[in-house]
mmCIF file of N, CA and C in Angstrom:
data_model
loop_
_atom_site.group_PDB
_atom_site.id
_atom_site.type_symbol
_atom_site.label_atom_id
_atom_site.label_comp_id
_atom_site.label_asym_id
_atom_site.label_seq_id
_atom_site.Cartn_x
_atom_site.Cartn_y
_atom_site.Cartn_z
ATOM 1 N N MET A 1 114.416 168.556 88.186
ATOM 2 C CA MET A 1 113.438 168.601 88.427
ATOM 3 C C MET A 1 113.127 169.317 89.167
ATOM 4 N N LYS A 2 112.144 170.436 87.978
ATOM 5 C CA LYS A 2 111.115 171.278 88.441
ATOM 6 C C LYS A 2 110.206 171.638 88.863
ATOM 7 N N PRO A 3 110.263 172.834 90.000
ATOM 8 C CA PRO A 3 108.582 172.758 90.272
ATOM 9 C C PRO A 3 107.833 173.471 89.429
ATOM 10 N N HIS A 4 106.368 172.469 89.301
ATOM 11 C CA HIS A 4 105.540 174.058 87.988
ATOM 12 C C HIS A 4 103.868 174.085 89.631
ATOM 13 N N THR A 5 103.146 175.351 89.197
ATOM 14 C CA THR A 5 102.313 175.424 89.522
ATOM 15 C C THR A 5 101.187 174.226 89.864
ATOM 16 N N PHE A 6 100.437 174.040 90.656
ATOM 17 C CA PHE A 6 99.531 173.141 91.147
ATOM 18 C C PHE A 6 98.566 173.700 89.707
ATOM 19 N N THR A 7 98.222 172.264 88.848
ATOM 20 C CA THR A 7 97.201 171.990 87.817
ATOM 21 C C THR A 7 95.834 172.552 88.785
ATOM 22 N N PRO A 8 95.084 172.879 88.163
ATOM 23 C CA PRO A 8 93.638 172.620 89.037
ATOM 24 C C PRO A 8 93.110 171.384 89.516
ATOM 25 N N LEU A 9 93.323 169.900 88.767
ATOM 26 C CA LEU A 9 92.720 168.651 89.737
ATOM 27 C C LEU A 9 93.816 168.617 90.951
ATOM 28 N N LEU A 10 94.654 169.380 90.680
ATOM 29 C CA LEU A 10 95.546 168.633 91.988
ATOM 30 C C LEU A 10 95.390 170.013 92.974
ATOM 31 N N LEU A 11 95.236 171.111 92.836
ATOM 32 C CA LEU A 11 95.021 171.848 94.026
ATOM 33 C C LEU A 11 92.876 171.524 94.673
ATOM 34 N N GLU A 12 92.395 170.664 93.608
ATOM 35 C CA GLU A 12 91.531 169.960 94.060
ATOM 36 C C GLU A 12 91.928 169.163 94.950
ATOM 37 N N LEU A 13 92.947 168.321 95.008
ATOM 38 C CA LEU A 13 93.140 167.167 95.192
ATOM 39 C C LEU A 13 93.627 167.982 97.151
ATOM 40 N N LYS A 14 94.769 168.593 96.688
ATOM 41 C CA LYS A 14 95.215 169.439 97.441
ATOM 42 C C LYS A 14 94.390 170.033 99.186
ATOM 43 N N ASN A 15 93.677 170.525 97.972
ATOM 44 C CA ASN A 15 91.725 170.955 99.442
ATOM 45 C C ASN A 15 91.452 170.126 99.960
ATOM 46 N N SER A 16 91.111 169.001 99.354
ATOM 47 C CA SER A 16 90.580 168.193 99.774
ATOM 48 C C SER A 16 91.091 167.233 100.561
ATOM 49 N N LEU A 17 92.536 167.707 100.679
ATOM 50 C CA LEU A 17 92.638 166.473 101.723
ATOM 51 C C LEU A 17 93.369 167.765 102.624
ATOM 52 N N HIS A 18 93.156 168.791 102.782
ATOM 53 C CA HIS A 18 93.605 170.091 104.171
ATOM 54 C C HIS A 18 92.146 170.032 104.522
ATOM 55 N N LYS A 19 91.003 169.680 103.592
ATOM 56 C CA LYS A 19 89.839 169.970 104.318
ATOM 57 C C LYS A 19 89.219 168.492 105.566
ATOM 58 N N SER A 20 89.648 167.441 104.453
ATOM 59 C CA SER A 20 89.735 166.065 105.945
ATOM 60 C C SER A 20 90.704 165.802 106.669
ATOM 61 N N LEU A 21 91.994 166.291 106.741
ATOM 62 C CA LEU A 21 93.177 165.858 107.603
ATOM 63 C C LEU A 21 93.277 166.966 108.377
ATOM 64 N N ASN A 22 93.029 168.211 107.571
ATOM 65 C CA ASN A 22 94.252 170.081 108.466
ATOM 66 C C ASN A 22 95.189 169.894 108.298
ATOM 67 N N ILE A 23 95.888 169.333 106.716
ATOM 68 C CA ILE A 23 96.995 169.574 106.493
ATOM 69 C C ILE A 23 97.500 169.933 105.948
ATOM 70 N N GLN A 24 98.008 171.674 105.458
ATOM 71 C CA GLN A 24 97.992 172.341 104.297
ATOM 72 C C GLN A 24 99.731 171.566 103.778
ATOM 73 N N PHE A 25 99.743 170.518 102.460
ATOM 74 C CA PHE A 25 100.417 170.402 101.783
ATOM 75 C C PHE A 25 100.854 171.687 101.192
ATOM 76 N N THR A 26 102.180 172.137 100.513
ATOM 77 C CA THR A 26 102.612 172.700 100.007
ATOM 78 C C THR A 26 103.574 172.070 98.121
ATOM 79 N N SER A 27 103.064 170.973 98.453
ATOM 80 C CA SER A 27 104.142 170.512 97.602
ATOM 81 C C SER A 27 103.656 169.288 96.633
ATOM 82 N N CYS A 28 103.356 168.466 95.753
ATOM 83 C CA CYS A 28 103.379 166.893 95.274
ATOM 84 C C CYS A 28 103.892 166.481 94.353
ATOM 85 N N LEU A 29 104.642 164.964 95.122
ATOM 86 C CA LEU A 29 105.456 164.687 94.011
ATOM 87 C C LEU A 29 105.036 163.629 93.531
ATOM 88 N N LEU A 30 104.998 163.585 91.789
ATOM 89 C CA LEU A 30 104.044 162.989 90.719
ATOM 90 C C LEU A 30 104.568 161.425 90.113
ATOM 91 N N ASN A 31 104.930 160.041 90.374
ATOM 92 C CA ASN A 31 105.381 159.430 90.017
ATOM 93 C C ASN A 31 104.821 158.135 89.301
ATOM 94 N N LEU A 32 105.236 157.923 88.546
ATOM 95 C CA LEU A 32 104.565 156.750 87.605
ATOM 96 C C LEU A 32 105.380 156.090 86.639
ATOM 97 N N TYR A 33 104.611 154.836 87.305
ATOM 98 C CA TYR A 33 104.999 153.047 87.586
ATOM 99 C C TYR A 33 104.144 152.853 85.770
ATOM 100 N N ARG A 34 105.171 152.913 85.317
ATOM 101 C CA ARG A 34 104.420 152.362 83.782
ATOM 102 C C ARG A 34 104.286 150.713 83.656
ATOM 103 N N ASP A 35 104.867 149.870 84.347
ATOM 104 C CA ASP A 35 104.899 148.447 84.791
ATOM 105 C C ASP A 35 105.141 148.196 86.070
ATOM 106 N N GLY A 36 105.064 146.729 85.923
ATOM 107 C CA GLY A 36 105.679 145.987 86.681
ATOM 108 C C GLY A 36 107.835 146.045 87.031
ATOM 109 N N LYS A 37 107.831 146.825 86.203
ATOM 110 C CA LYS A 37 109.564 146.543 86.460
ATOM 111 C C LYS A 37 109.934 148.436 87.102
ATOM 112 N N ASP A 38 108.737 149.095 87.046
ATOM 113 C CA ASP A 38 108.883 150.796 87.445
ATOM 114 C C ASP A 38 109.268 150.062 89.052
ATOM 115 N N SER A 39 109.374 150.611 89.639
ATOM 116 C CA SER A 39 109.838 150.611 91.274
ATOM 117 C C SER A 39 110.453 152.415 91.919
ATOM 118 N N ASN A 40 109.837 151.610 92.822
ATOM 119 C CA ASN A 40 111.104 152.795 93.620
ATOM 120 C C ASN A 40 111.570 151.983 95.481
ATOM 121 N N GLY A 41 112.845 151.730 95.527
ATOM 122 C CA GLY A 41 114.061 150.779 96.378
ATOM 123 C C GLY A 41 113.518 150.809 98.085
ATOM 124 N N TRP A 42 113.984 150.298 98.691
ATOM 125 C CA TRP A 42 113.982 150.849 100.081
ATOM 126 C C TRP A 42 114.179 152.278 100.477
ATOM 127 N N HIS A 43 113.479 152.633 100.986
ATOM 128 C CA HIS A 43 114.363 154.646 101.687
ATOM 129 C C HIS A 43 112.933 155.064 102.856
ATOM 130 N N ALA A 44 113.631 155.830 103.108
ATOM 131 C CA ALA A 44 112.450 156.499 104.370
ATOM 132 C C ALA A 44 112.217 158.414 103.660
ATOM 133 N N ASP A 45 111.673 158.606 103.797
ATOM 134 C CA ASP A 45 111.060 160.432 103.163
ATOM 135 C C ASP A 45 111.700 161.475 104.531
ATOM 136 N N ASP A 46 112.889 160.845 104.425
ATOM 137 C CA ASP A 46 113.937 162.271 105.745
ATOM 138 C C ASP A 46 114.625 162.764 105.389
ATOM 139 N N GLU A 47 114.688 163.880 104.131
ATOM 140 C CA GLU A 47 114.702 164.677 103.416
ATOM 141 C C GLU A 47 115.050 165.901 104.757
ATOM 142 N N LYS A 48 116.210 166.778 104.550
ATOM 143 C CA LYS A 48 116.286 167.816 106.001
ATOM 144 C C LYS A 48 114.687 168.958 105.986
ATOM 145 N N GLU A 49 114.431 169.304 104.173
ATOM 146 C CA GLU A 49 113.436 170.369 103.954
ATOM 147 C C GLU A 49 112.307 169.816 104.515
ATOM 148 N N LEU A 50 111.828 168.637 104.817
ATOM 149 C CA LEU A 50 110.583 167.872 104.696
ATOM 150 C C LEU A 50 110.685 168.580 106.870
ATOM 151 N N GLY A 51 111.304 168.525 107.406
ATOM 152 C CA GLY A 51 111.678 168.733 108.656
ATOM 153 C C GLY A 51 111.259 167.679 109.868
ATOM 154 N N LYS A 52 111.555 167.698 110.875
ATOM 155 C CA LYS A 52 111.954 166.760 111.783
ATOM 156 C C LYS A 52 110.558 165.554 111.221
ATOM 157 N N ASN A 53 110.021 165.770 111.546
ATOM 158 C CA ASN A 53 108.155 164.300 111.572
ATOM 159 C C ASN A 53 107.754 164.480 110.187
ATOM 160 N N PRO A 54 108.433 164.692 109.128
ATOM 161 C CA PRO A 54 107.484 164.904 107.814
ATOM 162 C C PRO A 54 106.103 164.062 107.807
ATOM 163 N N ILE A 55 105.226 164.985 107.196
ATOM 164 C CA ILE A 55 104.197 164.613 107.056
ATOM 165 C C ILE A 55 103.355 163.973 105.896
ATOM 166 N N ILE A 56 103.254 163.057 105.471
ATOM 167 C CA ILE A 56 102.922 162.731 103.862
ATOM 168 C C ILE A 56 101.924 161.813 103.438
ATOM 169 N N ALA A 57 100.811 161.720 102.247
ATOM 170 C CA ALA A 57 99.948 161.782 101.852
ATOM 171 C C ALA A 57 99.829 161.555 100.280
ATOM 172 N N SER A 58 100.189 160.156 99.968
ATOM 173 C CA SER A 58 99.865 159.822 98.975
ATOM 174 C C SER A 58 98.884 158.717 98.269
ATOM 175 N N ILE A 59 98.701 159.154 97.420
ATOM 176 C CA ILE A 59 97.601 158.466 96.946
ATOM 177 C C ILE A 59 97.767 157.911 95.485
ATOM 178 N N SER A 60 97.241 156.736 95.200
ATOM 179 C CA SER A 60 97.271 155.970 94.387
ATOM 180 C C SER A 60 96.420 156.000 93.312
ATOM 181 N N LEU A 61 96.670 156.085 92.398
ATOM 182 C CA LEU A 61 95.880 156.122 90.874
ATOM 183 C C LEU A 61 96.162 155.234 90.004
ATOM 184 N N GLY A 62 94.916 154.482 89.545
ATOM 185 C CA GLY A 62 95.683 152.751 88.757
ATOM 186 C C GLY A 62 94.979 151.498 89.382
ATOM 187 N N GLN A 63 96.828 150.409 88.737
ATOM 188 C CA GLN A 63 97.203 149.723 88.830
ATOM 189 C C GLN A 63 97.251 149.741 90.398
ATOM 190 N N GLU A 64 96.585 148.552 91.133
ATOM 191 C CA GLU A 64 96.760 148.852 92.677
ATOM 192 C C GLU A 64 98.514 147.685 92.592
ATOM 193 N N ARG A 65 99.137 148.357 93.340
ATOM 194 C CA ARG A 65 100.652 147.721 93.743
ATOM 195 C C ARG A 65 100.449 147.892 95.297
ATOM 196 N N TYR A 66 101.372 146.736 95.479
ATOM 197 C CA TYR A 66 102.103 146.483 97.098
ATOM 198 C C TYR A 66 103.147 147.319 97.294
ATOM 199 N N PHE A 67 102.704 147.728 98.853
ATOM 200 C CA PHE A 67 103.742 149.277 99.061
ATOM 201 C C PHE A 67 103.783 147.584 100.592
ATOM 202 N N HIS A 68 105.658 148.295 100.790
ATOM 203 C CA HIS A 68 106.050 147.302 101.841
ATOM 204 C C HIS A 68 106.825 148.183 102.786
ATOM 205 N N LEU A 69 106.826 148.304 104.010
ATOM 206 C CA LEU A 69 106.968 148.464 105.020
ATOM 207 C C LEU A 69 108.583 147.956 105.879
ATOM 208 N N LYS A 70 109.666 148.263 106.503
ATOM 209 C CA LYS A 70 110.685 147.567 107.329
ATOM 210 C C LYS A 70 110.586 148.204 108.040
ATOM 211 N N HIS A 71 110.960 147.757 109.227
ATOM 212 C CA HIS A 71 111.717 148.876 110.306
ATOM 213 C C HIS A 71 113.074 148.422 110.282
ATOM 214 N N ARG A 72 113.588 149.679 110.905
ATOM 215 C CA ARG A 72 114.957 150.068 109.690
ATOM 216 C C ARG A 72 115.799 149.097 111.148
ATOM 217 N N LYS A 73 115.531 148.757 112.148
ATOM 218 C CA LYS A 73 116.425 148.099 113.820
ATOM 219 C C LYS A 73 116.404 146.818 113.352
ATOM 220 N N ASN A 74 115.056 146.379 113.473
ATOM 221 C CA ASN A 74 114.596 145.145 113.733
ATOM 222 C C ASN A 74 114.121 144.248 112.303
ATOM 223 N N LYS A 75 114.771 144.045 110.972
ATOM 224 C CA LYS A 75 114.310 143.590 109.568
ATOM 225 C C LYS A 75 113.693 142.497 109.254
ATOM 226 N N ASP A 76 113.331 142.096 110.237
ATOM 227 C CA ASP A 76 111.894 141.161 110.731
ATOM 228 C C ASP A 76 110.529 141.259 110.467
ATOM 229 N N VAL A 77 111.079 142.338 110.992
ATOM 230 C CA VAL A 77 109.714 142.868 111.154
ATOM 231 C C VAL A 77 108.672 143.946 110.260
ATOM 232 N N LYS A 78 108.256 143.470 109.567
ATOM 233 C CA LYS A 78 107.545 143.984 108.065
ATOM 234 C C LYS A 78 106.146 144.063 108.049
ATOM 235 N N HIS A 79 105.657 144.483 107.675
ATOM 236 C CA HIS A 79 104.231 145.011 106.633
ATOM 237 C C HIS A 79 104.425 145.198 105.351
ATOM 238 N N LYS A 80 102.945 144.386 104.733
ATOM 239 C CA LYS A 80 102.772 144.622 103.401
ATOM 240 C C LYS A 80 101.473 145.001 102.771
ATOM 241 N N LEU A 81 101.296 146.090 102.508
ATOM 242 C CA LEU A 81 99.483 146.693 102.008
ATOM 243 C C LEU A 81 100.082 146.667 100.432
ATOM 244 N N LEU A 82 98.075 146.841 100.667
ATOM 245 C CA LEU A 82 97.706 146.695 98.710
ATOM 246 C C LEU A 82 97.210 148.415 98.617
ATOM 247 N N LEU A 83 98.220 148.862 97.921
ATOM 248 C CA LEU A 83 97.093 150.256 97.767
ATOM 249 C C LEU A 83 96.505 149.974 96.607
ATOM 250 N N GLN A 84 95.248 150.163 95.957
ATOM 251 C CA GLN A 84 94.442 150.400 95.761
ATOM 252 C C GLN A 84 94.059 151.378 94.620
ATOM 253 N N HIS A 85 93.622 151.395 93.700
ATOM 254 C CA HIS A 85 93.052 152.756 92.927
ATOM 255 C C HIS A 85 92.109 153.415 93.723
ATOM 256 N N GLY A 86 92.695 154.568 93.946
ATOM 257 C CA GLY A 86 91.755 155.844 94.554
ATOM 258 C C GLY A 86 92.570 155.848 95.957
ATOM 259 N N SER A 87 93.234 155.095 96.992
ATOM 260 C CA SER A 87 93.186 154.913 98.190
ATOM 261 C C SER A 87 94.485 155.760 98.507
ATOM 262 N N LEU A 88 94.794 156.468 99.984
ATOM 263 C CA LEU A 88 95.385 157.464 100.889
ATOM 264 C C LEU A 88 95.908 156.612 101.653
ATOM 265 N N LEU A 89 97.277 156.951 101.900
ATOM 266 C CA LEU A 89 97.985 155.980 102.634
ATOM 267 C C LEU A 89 98.880 157.061 103.195
ATOM 268 N N LEU A 90 98.776 157.913 104.809
ATOM 269 C CA LEU A 90 99.411 159.242 104.950
ATOM 270 C C LEU A 90 100.307 158.278 106.035
ATOM 271 N N MET A 91 101.530 159.325 106.178
ATOM 272 C CA MET A 91 103.346 158.936 106.969
ATOM 273 C C MET A 91 102.521 159.860 107.585
ATOM 274 N N LYS A 92 102.898 159.569 109.313
ATOM 275 C CA LYS A 92 103.740 161.218 109.768
ATOM 276 C C LYS A 92 103.963 160.864 111.240
ATOM 277 N N GLY A 93 104.109 161.306 112.118
ATOM 278 C CA GLY A 93 104.859 161.356 113.175
ATOM 279 C C GLY A 93 106.398 160.909 112.578
ATOM 280 N N GLU A 94 106.491 159.866 113.666
ATOM 281 C CA GLU A 94 108.006 158.838 113.718
ATOM 282 C C GLU A 94 107.985 157.866 112.608
ATOM 283 N N THR A 95 107.220 157.676 111.338
ATOM 284 C CA THR A 95 107.335 156.703 110.996
ATOM 285 C C THR A 95 108.771 156.767 109.913
ATOM 286 N N GLN A 96 109.362 158.075 109.654
ATOM 287 C CA GLN A 96 110.762 157.426 108.794
ATOM 288 C C GLN A 96 112.020 157.387 109.412
ATOM 289 N N HIS A 97 111.441 158.339 111.023
ATOM 290 C CA HIS A 97 112.559 157.885 111.226
ATOM 291 C C HIS A 97 113.248 155.665 112.282
ATOM 292 N N HIS A 98 111.636 155.560 112.223
ATOM 293 C CA HIS A 98 111.526 153.994 112.352
ATOM 294 C C HIS A 98 111.522 153.099 111.200
ATOM 295 N N TRP A 99 111.069 153.435 110.188
ATOM 296 C CA TRP A 99 110.789 152.271 109.025
ATOM 297 C C TRP A 99 110.814 153.027 107.649
ATOM 298 N N LEU A 100 111.457 151.531 107.187
ATOM 299 C CA LEU A 100 111.251 152.253 105.863
ATOM 300 C C LEU A 100 110.238 151.704 105.220
ATOM 301 N N HIS A 101 110.823 151.602 103.355
ATOM 302 C CA HIS A 101 108.969 151.445 103.030
ATOM 303 C C HIS A 101 109.575 151.693 101.557
ATOM 304 N N GLN A 102 109.237 150.614 100.467
ATOM 305 C CA GLN A 102 109.948 150.489 99.097
ATOM 306 C C GLN A 102 107.808 150.200 97.828
ATOM 307 N N VAL A 103 108.317 150.272 96.887
ATOM 308 C CA VAL A 103 106.965 149.757 95.995
ATOM 309 C C VAL A 103 108.117 149.180 95.113
ATOM 310 N N PRO A 104 108.171 147.512 95.026
ATOM 311 C CA PRO A 104 108.918 146.665 94.686
ATOM 312 C C PRO A 104 108.352 146.678 93.319
ATOM 313 N N LYS A 105 109.509 145.777 92.059
ATOM 314 C CA LYS A 105 109.229 145.321 90.886
ATOM 315 C C LYS A 105 108.758 144.505 91.332
ATOM 316 N N THR A 106 107.486 144.310 90.069
ATOM 317 C CA THR A 106 107.013 142.527 90.199
ATOM 318 C C THR A 106 106.742 141.853 89.024
ATOM 319 N N THR A 107 106.562 140.723 89.032
ATOM 320 C CA THR A 107 106.558 140.289 87.287
ATOM 321 C C THR A 107 105.561 139.844 86.838
ATOM 322 N N LYS A 108 104.399 140.445 87.859
ATOM 323 C CA LYS A 108 103.336 140.290 87.324
ATOM 324 C C LYS A 108 102.395 141.377 86.508
ATOM 325 N N ALA A 109 101.611 141.060 85.563
ATOM 326 C CA ALA A 109 101.095 141.959 84.501
ATOM 327 C C ALA A 109 101.057 142.666 84.581
ATOM 328 N N GLN A 110 101.068 144.262 85.153
ATOM 329 C CA GLN A 110 100.632 145.826 85.463
ATOM 330 C C GLN A 110 100.330 146.479 84.386
ATOM 331 N N HIS A 111 99.090 147.042 85.160
ATOM 332 C CA HIS A 111 98.761 148.547 84.004
ATOM 333 C C HIS A 111 100.160 149.409 84.265
ATOM 334 N N GLN A 112 99.636 150.943 84.113
ATOM 335 C CA GLN A 112 100.089 152.149 84.956
ATOM 336 C C GLN A 112 99.907 152.642 86.089
ATOM 337 N N ARG A 113 100.534 152.587 86.895
ATOM 338 C CA ARG A 113 100.108 153.379 88.195
ATOM 339 C C ARG A 113 100.515 154.844 88.562
ATOM 340 N N ILE A 114 99.466 156.182 88.363
ATOM 341 C CA ILE A 114 100.113 157.034 89.343
ATOM 342 C C ILE A 114 100.554 156.943 90.913
ATOM 343 N N ASN A 115 101.035 157.915 91.369
ATOM 344 C CA ASN A 115 101.402 157.549 92.457
ATOM 345 C C ASN A 115 101.477 158.972 92.889
ATOM 346 N N LEU A 116 100.692 160.027 93.598
ATOM 347 C CA LEU A 116 100.832 161.521 93.912
ATOM 348 C C LEU A 116 100.992 161.712 95.474
ATOM 349 N N THR A 117 102.770 162.441 96.246
ATOM 350 C CA THR A 117 102.695 162.644 97.265
ATOM 351 C C THR A 117 102.928 163.477 97.444
ATOM 352 N N PHE A 118 101.106 163.922 98.067
ATOM 353 C CA PHE A 118 101.844 165.226 98.932
ATOM 354 C C PHE A 118 102.306 165.285 100.180
ATOM 355 N N ARG A 119 103.358 166.735 99.819
ATOM 356 C CA ARG A 119 103.975 166.602 101.155
ATOM 357 C C ARG A 119 104.080 167.765 101.742
ATOM 358 N N ILE A 120 104.945 168.941 102.927
ATOM 359 C CA ILE A 120 104.744 169.916 103.160
ATOM 360 C C ILE A 120 106.737 170.546 103.317
ATOM 361 N N ILE A 121 107.324 171.291 102.380
ATOM 362 C CA ILE A 121 108.291 171.494 102.010
ATOM 363 C C ILE A 121 108.760 172.809 102.931
ATOM 364 N N LYS A 122 109.545 172.921 103.899
ATOM 365 C CA LYS A 122 110.083 173.759 104.860
ATOM 366 C C LYS A 122 110.517 175.162 104.396
#
């Protein structure tokens, strides 16, 4: 993956997040979900370059998809959120220490979805 400069539209979204959340994000990762077969398995955003308690702002565009959370130690503790077009999901604090998350595959007919995840790279 090779980083690019922010496009004018992405810069506008980044500045809007800064104004609303008072957080200065430095990068944006774009994921394209072409249909229900595209997914993102269980993981935590705990890469060293994101820092100890990373802040991640996730904007969903297009097709709504479910976002699953499960506790790392007690696998019976789970949550499911429907991320609709235009929704903002904010993960911060110790979320990545205690929770895993995913966007699972689905057999339900799906249109394209774009997910923008704004992060702070240390």
